[in-house]
XYZ file of C-alpha atoms in Angstrom:
529
model
C -13.235 -192.133 11.726
C -16.254 -194.131 10.519
C -18.612 -195.405 13.273
C -18.424 -198.892 11.747
C -14.748 -199.025 12.438
C -13.938 -202.330 14.027
C -11.176 -202.762 16.538
C -9.570 -206.159 16.651
C -6.719 -207.439 18.691
C -4.225 -209.631 16.966
C -3.938 -212.890 18.882
C -0.154 -213.121 18.658
C 0.866 -209.520 19.299
C -2.013 -207.991 21.303
C -2.063 -204.995 18.911
C -5.238 -203.146 18.013
C -5.867 -202.877 14.286
C -8.222 -200.307 12.851
C -9.682 -199.919 9.407
C -12.422 -197.865 7.880
C -13.814 -200.806 5.949
C -13.997 -203.992 8.005
C -15.780 -205.905 5.215
C -12.543 -206.095 3.275
C -10.870 -207.914 6.129
C -13.819 -210.283 6.584
C -13.907 -211.292 2.946
C -10.162 -211.574 2.580
C -9.716 -213.907 5.542
C -5.934 -213.259 5.580
C -3.783 -214.586 8.366
C -1.126 -212.397 9.970
C 1.635 -214.176 8.041
C -0.287 -213.595 4.795
C -0.534 -209.879 5.515
C 3.185 -209.618 6.322
C 4.066 -211.452 3.111
C 1.774 -209.203 1.069
C 3.288 -206.043 2.573
C 6.773 -207.324 1.837
C 5.815 -208.007 -1.767
C 4.470 -204.477 -2.184
C 7.583 -203.003 -0.616
C 9.817 -205.074 -2.852
C 7.854 -204.104 -5.941
C 7.646 -200.386 -5.246
C 10.871 -199.758 -3.386
C 13.311 -202.089 -5.062
C 16.853 -201.218 -4.090
C 18.546 -199.330 -6.885
C 21.238 -201.299 -8.653
C 22.732 -201.379 -12.113
C 19.819 -203.327 -13.617
C 17.040 -201.300 -12.001
C 18.822 -198.085 -13.015
C 18.905 -199.283 -16.621
C 15.148 -199.891 -16.437
C 14.589 -196.352 -15.168
C 16.811 -194.921 -17.876
C 15.103 -196.983 -20.587
C 11.707 -195.767 -19.404
C 12.950 -192.176 -19.451
C 14.501 -192.488 -22.922
C 11.324 -194.078 -24.342
C 9.143 -191.307 -22.960
C 11.570 -188.685 -24.213
C 11.520 -190.231 -27.705
C 7.731 -190.489 -27.697
C 7.411 -186.832 -26.697
C 9.778 -185.788 -29.477
C 7.816 -187.758 -32.058
C 4.437 -186.384 -30.962
C 5.738 -182.820 -30.823
C 7.143 -183.186 -34.318
C 3.933 -184.726 -35.669
C 1.451 -182.384 -33.956
C 3.301 -179.081 -33.829
C 0.186 -176.933 -33.644
C -1.933 -179.095 -31.356
C -0.426 -179.302 -27.887
C -3.300 -181.476 -26.651
C -1.858 -184.345 -28.725
C 1.428 -184.385 -26.819
C 0.349 -183.003 -23.439
C 0.023 -186.432 -21.827
C 3.426 -187.515 -23.134
C 4.897 -184.373 -21.581
C 3.430 -185.259 -18.214
C 4.844 -188.779 -18.525
C 8.245 -187.372 -19.472
C 8.222 -185.020 -16.498
C 7.365 -187.917 -14.193
C 10.170 -190.060 -15.609
C 12.661 -187.219 -15.005
C 11.549 -186.956 -11.391
C 11.855 -190.735 -11.007
C 15.555 -190.457 -11.826
C 16.133 -188.489 -8.620
C 16.365 -191.805 -6.779
C 19.833 -192.124 -8.332
C 21.051 -189.468 -5.865
C 20.737 -192.095 -3.104
C 23.333 -194.297 -4.824
C 26.196 -192.113 -6.132
C 28.354 -195.144 -6.888
C 26.030 -195.800 -9.853
C 26.773 -192.411 -11.427
C 29.404 -193.943 -13.696
C 26.774 -196.367 -15.058
C 24.408 -193.439 -15.550
C 27.095 -191.547 -17.486
C 27.992 -194.612 -19.544
C 24.357 -195.014 -20.613
C 24.476 -191.537 -22.164
C 21.544 -190.254 -20.136
C 23.417 -187.079 -19.196
C 23.440 -186.063 -22.864
C 19.688 -186.619 -23.132
C 19.098 -184.515 -20.035
C 21.284 -181.795 -21.495
C 19.227 -181.670 -24.674
C 16.066 -181.334 -22.576
C 17.395 -178.055 -21.180
C 16.287 -176.516 -24.486
C 12.817 -178.101 -24.317
C 9.953 -175.672 -25.128
C 8.087 -176.676 -21.967
C 9.624 -174.660 -19.149
C 8.374 -177.162 -16.549
C 10.378 -179.932 -18.226
C 13.429 -177.659 -18.156
C 12.863 -176.903 -14.469
C 12.583 -180.622 -13.654
C 15.871 -181.354 -15.427
C 17.608 -178.536 -13.552
C 16.212 -179.854 -10.278
C 17.436 -183.364 -11.102
C 20.936 -182.190 -12.057
C 21.271 -180.252 -8.821
C 20.043 -183.226 -6.792
C 22.605 -185.488 -8.452
C 25.476 -182.996 -8.224
C 24.931 -182.557 -4.486
C 25.852 -186.208 -3.982
C 28.668 -186.380 -6.530
C 31.564 -188.321 -5.053
C 35.169 -188.432 -6.177
C 35.422 -190.891 -9.055
C 38.535 -192.987 -9.580
C 37.916 -192.514 -13.296
C 37.295 -188.792 -13.775
C 36.018 -189.374 -17.312
C 33.037 -191.233 -15.866
C 32.146 -188.550 -13.307
C 28.868 -186.714 -13.674
C 30.363 -183.225 -13.633
C 33.036 -184.176 -16.178
C 30.357 -185.548 -18.494
C 28.422 -182.300 -18.114
C 31.495 -180.282 -19.056
C 32.516 -182.431 -22.017
C 29.014 -182.546 -23.499
C 28.317 -178.820 -23.265
C 25.697 -179.249 -20.574
C 27.224 -176.623 -18.273
C 26.767 -174.054 -21.022
C 23.230 -175.304 -21.751
C 22.464 -175.090 -18.044
C 23.389 -171.411 -17.699
C 21.691 -170.662 -21.024
C 18.345 -171.514 -19.414
C 18.680 -168.283 -17.424
C 17.788 -166.366 -20.579
C 14.259 -167.804 -20.590
C 13.500 -168.262 -16.896
C 11.501 -165.494 -15.224
C 12.123 -164.476 -11.611
C 8.501 -163.340 -11.333
C 7.239 -166.924 -11.696
C 7.623 -168.976 -8.511
C 8.475 -172.285 -10.221
C 10.906 -170.590 -12.569
C 12.529 -168.661 -9.717
C 13.208 -171.985 -8.011
C 14.800 -173.204 -11.252
C 17.018 -170.104 -11.398
C 18.171 -170.715 -7.834
C 18.919 -174.334 -8.737
C 20.981 -173.205 -11.736
C 23.013 -171.071 -9.323
C 23.302 -174.057 -6.981
C 24.439 -176.322 -9.817
C 27.104 -173.844 -10.919
C 28.312 -173.387 -7.347
C 28.566 -177.158 -6.836
C 30.396 -177.576 -10.143
C 32.849 -174.844 -9.146
C 33.429 -176.615 -5.827
C 34.231 -179.829 -7.698
C 36.645 -178.225 -10.170
C 36.806 -174.432 -9.975
C 39.524 -173.918 -12.577
C 37.969 -176.067 -15.304
C 34.381 -174.941 -14.717
C 35.353 -171.257 -14.473
C 37.127 -171.586 -17.825
C 33.987 -173.064 -19.401
C 31.781 -170.336 -17.944
C 34.159 -167.626 -19.152
C 34.542 -168.874 -22.717
C 31.069 -170.296 -23.372
C 28.805 -168.641 -25.922
C 26.250 -167.586 -23.322
C 27.553 -164.447 -21.535
C 27.262 -165.852 -18.017
C 29.692 -163.395 -16.403
C 27.833 -160.532 -18.059
C 24.616 -161.963 -16.614
C 26.135 -162.079 -13.117
C 27.415 -158.507 -13.399
C 23.946 -157.344 -14.429
C 22.408 -159.057 -11.388
C 24.868 -157.702 -8.801
C 24.671 -154.148 -10.164
C 20.897 -154.053 -10.616
C 18.738 -152.128 -8.158
C 15.749 -154.336 -8.973
C 17.344 -157.683 -8.110
C 16.432 -159.221 -4.754
C 19.203 -159.318 -2.154
C 19.302 -163.142 -1.998
C 19.764 -163.363 -5.762
C 22.413 -160.635 -5.700
C 24.267 -162.363 -2.872
C 24.284 -165.717 -4.662
C 25.341 -164.104 -7.954
C 28.145 -162.190 -6.203
C 29.452 -165.437 -4.681
C 29.580 -167.113 -8.089
C 31.216 -164.066 -9.677
C 33.850 -163.955 -6.956
C 34.710 -167.665 -7.348
C 34.943 -167.448 -11.152
C 37.167 -164.359 -11.071
C 39.459 -166.005 -8.508
C 39.721 -169.149 -10.629
C 40.195 -167.838 -14.162
C 42.485 -165.032 -15.344
C 40.897 -164.854 -18.797
C 37.773 -163.551 -17.086
C 39.690 -160.540 -15.745
C 39.964 -158.767 -19.096
C 36.358 -159.607 -19.891
C 35.167 -158.224 -16.565
C 37.281 -155.077 -16.609
C 37.361 -153.962 -20.233
C 34.398 -155.430 -22.084
C 31.830 -155.427 -19.273
C 33.124 -152.280 -17.518
C 32.707 -154.288 -14.340
C 35.212 -152.316 -12.267
C 33.389 -149.026 -12.696
C 29.956 -150.631 -12.217
C 30.965 -152.421 -9.018
C 32.593 -149.284 -7.599
C 29.328 -147.412 -8.170
C 27.463 -150.078 -6.178
C 30.047 -149.970 -3.378
C 29.949 -146.171 -3.182
C 26.313 -146.282 -2.087
C 27.336 -147.865 1.223
C 28.961 -144.594 2.298
C 25.564 -142.956 2.807
C 23.629 -146.142 3.536
C 25.818 -148.630 5.437
C 24.620 -152.242 5.239
C 23.023 -153.658 8.361
C 21.943 -157.202 7.506
C 24.596 -159.918 7.394
C 23.581 -160.861 3.837
C 24.158 -157.274 2.700
C 27.632 -157.205 4.242
C 28.539 -160.516 2.595
C 27.298 -159.219 -0.748
C 29.541 -156.143 -0.648
C 32.507 -158.173 0.617
C 32.096 -160.498 -2.367
C 32.207 -157.490 -4.697
C 35.414 -156.216 -3.095
C 36.946 -159.692 -3.360
C 36.022 -159.736 -7.056
C 37.881 -156.458 -7.531
C 40.890 -157.862 -5.651
C 41.002 -160.808 -8.052
C 40.869 -158.735 -11.235
C 43.405 -156.150 -10.021
C 46.246 -158.188 -8.531
C 48.056 -159.121 -11.758
C 46.192 -157.170 -14.444
C 47.753 -153.793 -15.266
C 44.933 -152.803 -17.633
C 42.436 -153.227 -14.827
C 44.683 -151.229 -12.495
C 44.499 -148.330 -14.939
C 40.717 -148.687 -15.080
C 40.634 -148.661 -11.277
C 42.561 -145.378 -11.274
C 40.274 -143.916 -13.935
C 37.163 -144.903 -11.987
C 38.578 -143.253 -8.836
C 38.649 -146.548 -7.004
C 41.630 -145.455 -4.899
C 39.714 -142.450 -3.574
C 36.693 -144.589 -2.696
C 38.787 -147.115 -0.757
C 40.542 -144.298 1.122
C 37.117 -142.924 2.003
C 36.063 -146.324 3.366
C 39.141 -146.226 5.607
C 38.801 -142.603 6.747
C 35.133 -143.051 7.637
C 35.958 -146.253 9.555
C 33.364 -148.268 7.677
C 32.997 -152.022 8.143
C 34.884 -152.403 4.855
C 38.007 -150.691 6.204
C 40.093 -153.870 6.241
C 38.876 -154.988 2.817
C 39.646 -151.522 1.443
C 43.237 -151.809 2.686
C 43.534 -155.183 1.002
C 42.143 -153.835 -2.272
C 44.512 -150.838 -2.195
C 47.386 -153.242 -1.592
C 46.406 -155.339 -4.614
C 45.720 -152.292 -6.795
C 49.215 -150.790 -6.465
C 51.216 -154.038 -6.512
C 53.959 -153.875 -9.190
C 52.353 -150.892 -10.929
C 54.150 -147.538 -10.963
C 51.181 -145.450 -12.098
C 49.001 -146.775 -9.283
C 51.654 -145.961 -6.678
C 52.086 -142.450 -8.052
C 48.311 -141.988 -8.120
C 48.082 -143.180 -4.503
C 50.345 -140.320 -3.404
C 48.650 -137.745 -5.649
C 45.178 -138.437 -4.180
C 46.606 -137.896 -0.671
C 46.708 -141.545 0.266
C 49.810 -141.134 2.459
C 47.941 -139.297 5.207
C 45.285 -141.992 5.486
C 47.847 -144.791 5.219
C 50.094 -143.509 7.995
C 47.152 -142.712 10.251
C 46.355 -146.439 10.040
C 50.039 -147.286 10.454
C 50.306 -145.360 13.735
C 46.979 -146.573 15.077
C 47.191 -148.855 18.108
C 43.861 -150.574 18.462
C 42.045 -150.839 21.745
C 40.849 -154.280 22.719
C 37.140 -153.619 22.514
C 34.515 -155.889 20.985
C 33.301 -153.123 18.706
C 36.783 -152.505 17.303
C 37.273 -156.211 16.683
C 34.204 -156.256 14.478
C 35.725 -153.635 12.175
C 39.467 -154.218 12.503
C 41.651 -157.248 12.041
C 44.981 -156.042 13.399
C 47.031 -158.893 11.982
C 45.640 -158.555 8.439
C 45.670 -154.753 8.542
C 49.342 -154.737 9.531
C 50.155 -156.998 6.595
C 48.383 -154.796 4.041
C 49.712 -151.506 5.446
C 53.295 -152.771 5.498
C 53.006 -154.190 1.971
C 51.615 -150.878 0.663
C 54.543 -148.951 2.203
C 56.984 -151.431 0.680
C 55.305 -151.064 -2.708
C 55.584 -147.268 -2.550
C 59.278 -147.468 -1.653
C 60.035 -149.758 -4.583
C 57.701 -148.325 -7.232
C 58.010 -144.550 -6.807
C 60.846 -142.906 -8.695
C 63.775 -142.399 -6.324
C 64.195 -138.630 -6.809
C 60.543 -137.779 -7.418
C 58.416 -135.414 -5.373
C 56.213 -138.351 -4.394
C 59.185 -140.259 -2.965
C 60.267 -137.196 -0.995
C 56.764 -136.905 0.442
C 56.924 -140.559 1.466
C 60.337 -140.181 3.121
C 59.180 -137.061 4.944
C 56.504 -139.156 6.633
C 59.289 -141.139 8.314
C 61.210 -138.060 9.489
C 58.344 -135.852 10.717
C 57.349 -135.657 14.386
C 60.763 -136.769 15.593
C 60.829 -139.954 13.471
C 57.744 -141.410 15.181
C 57.039 -143.721 12.208
C 60.491 -145.289 12.587
C 59.773 -145.935 16.261
C 56.498 -147.558 15.273
C 58.261 -149.613 12.592
C 60.683 -150.963 15.168
C 57.793 -151.772 17.516
C 56.179 -153.790 14.750
C 59.455 -155.589 14.072
C 59.694 -156.634 17.737
C 56.035 -157.673 17.791
C 56.314 -159.934 14.754
C 59.819 -161.166 15.564
C 58.521 -162.528 18.891
C 55.428 -163.902 17.181
C 57.485 -165.834 14.622
C 59.860 -167.158 17.294
C 56.910 -168.520 19.268
C 55.468 -170.081 16.118
C 58.807 -171.704 15.257
C 58.995 -173.282 18.711
C 55.439 -174.561 18.327
C 56.182 -176.064 14.900
C 59.359 -177.677 16.224
C 57.434 -179.219 19.114
C 54.725 -180.517 16.750
C 57.327 -182.109 14.490
C 58.964 -183.854 17.445
C 55.600 -185.262 18.573
C 54.748 -186.731 15.181
C 55.106 -190.480 14.708
C 54.771 -190.133 10.959
C 57.051 -188.345 8.545
C 57.670 -184.675 9.177
C 55.739 -182.071 7.210
C 57.154 -180.953 3.905
C 59.569 -177.998 4.217
C 57.467 -175.911 1.846
C 54.379 -176.537 3.973
C 56.215 -175.519 7.136
C 57.496 -172.352 5.447
C 53.960 -171.524 4.338
C 52.754 -171.898 7.941
C 55.485 -169.497 9.056
C 54.552 -166.956 6.378
C 50.882 -167.084 7.331
C 51.782 -166.893 11.016
C 53.575 -163.539 10.722
C 56.860 -164.163 8.898
C 55.553 -162.491 5.725
C 54.828 -159.234 7.577
C 58.119 -159.424 9.500
C 60.108 -159.841 6.282
C 58.528 -156.782 4.700
C 58.982 -154.681 7.855
C 62.696 -155.449 7.743
C 62.891 -154.881 3.990
C 61.335 -151.442 4.545
C 63.996 -150.614 7.161
C 66.687 -151.747 4.726
C 65.320 -149.658 1.841
C 64.812 -146.563 4.010
C 68.377 -146.843 5.288
C 69.731 -147.164 1.765
C 67.691 -144.296 0.297
C 68.086 -141.771 3.140
C 71.198 -141.449 5.330
C 69.343 -139.402 7.963
C 66.809 -142.189 8.405
C 69.585 -144.780 8.518
C 71.353 -142.971 11.330
C 68.152 -142.624 13.317
C 67.441 -146.340 12.935
C 70.941 -147.210 14.143
C 70.425 -144.950 17.163
C 67.122 -146.639 17.913
C 68.727 -150.078 17.612
C 71.410 -149.042 20.069
C 68.997 -147.523 22.582
C 66.932 -150.708 22.614
C 69.950 -153.057 22.608
C 68.668 -154.335 19.326
C 70.948 -156.442 17.114
C 71.109 -155.687 13.392
C 72.011 -159.332 12.895
C 68.386 -160.283 13.585
C 67.233 -158.091 10.673
C 69.933 -159.547 8.442
C 68.790 -163.057 9.367
C 65.173 -162.283 8.464
C 66.128 -160.723 5.119
C 68.542 -163.572 4.336
C 65.705 -166.011 4.991
C 63.582 -163.981 2.581
C 66.293 -164.114 -0.102
C 66.549 -167.896 0.166
C 62.923 -168.207 -0.901
C 62.443 -165.206 -3.187
C 64.093 -163.372 -6.042
C 66.782 -160.925 -4.954
C 65.736 -158.368 -7.561
C 62.849 -156.039 -6.682
C 62.218 -153.431 -9.397
C 65.337 -151.217 -9.413
C 66.817 -152.691 -6.236
C 68.880 -155.797 -5.613
C 68.196 -156.738 -2.015
C 71.270 -158.920 -1.550
C 73.537 -156.057 -2.654
C 71.668 -153.551 -0.480
C 72.087 -155.846 2.512
C 75.864 -155.899 2.039
C 76.141 -152.147 1.460
C 73.719 -150.880 4.088
C 73.900 -153.020 7.249
């Protein structure tokens, strides 16, 4: 600090004031009240609270500078020095609009003024720094987007309707990851897309799937590239997973046109030799598996592509080697064979039964290390559903069906014993859950939960797995008399009532179709038990 600095105590407040230039204070001769008034004036001038009128002033300033820049660029195409200053002014006016993020209730005014359209057109501006500033602004605004009573006036809806979402992702074609400022813009494009998907995943995913710019192709190229940085790959895999979960049209595009199934399986296969260690790596690969789950569940063409790409063998390898993706591999196998005869037949042909029933018989030890890899509740669900799928999709008199049935008769019917153990485990679990739900309903002052919501809670709490365990016992008893007799003997030895199985299956029939492929469950129930 300057040696001439003068320290003065204010008479009223006993506060020391310092300044580097005391002459200013001497000449000004301002009282304390004058200083306070002056400061207030400055604050009011520079930090005026944003309202409808002040927003319109900001928008008008932005639009004028945008128009001026357009005119100068058009007039002096070959002399950038003529419009350089206007570009700097335009960039500043874009940044000034970020204050709108502090007052989201003014977004509808912002949309009504048409500024969103102007910002969208700037995404094609030749100056990449202008483009980056617009992207930054859009992300800042989207982060604070609130639910609008009038959806037509919402920021994200305006972006969708005016083609700005497509223009936003199109900027990725000209942004370079090697440039720091442009890399930040790329990340903000990802952030914008993620926020838009959070606001309306179905609508935004549809736009991203059908838009002219091949955004899904771009994401696939990022997640399958060896050159891409892990953070970029992770973010891209998250977006890909959300889009594929939200839009079925994207499934054909991903599987057939982009060959995404084969490409992703190649990436996943590398984890066999080099297991991921970092949390971000694990999340990245889990996102890829989830993407495959989405495109396989209801798409038979993709299921054939999965077979062709030897996806079944890779997932079985994940399970046999007890990798961290064991549970996800079971889930993917479950989805891949659902309602698809060829996939079920292929599962048997590539020796999937041995791996499946090793998992089925496995009783996990309660160790922290096991818990990291296994989720017993989820694994049980997927294993049981796979067995059910095989029983209903394999041809009744085929060699594959005989191999499946043999699994239940070998080693003194040990799989049947295990099946009954699982029934008891989940039967008790569901009973406890039902008592808990009943108690919660009695404690509620408000209206009781909707019946569908309660049923969903029961399914998620173990009823789904219990139903399919009992359906498996029913189907096995119908298909094979030897197995049926052994089950009846086991019921008797454990004082187990068949009526409990009938009750579970009857509950299933009340909420589901009776017909499952070639079997009618209601008829089987009458004939078998």
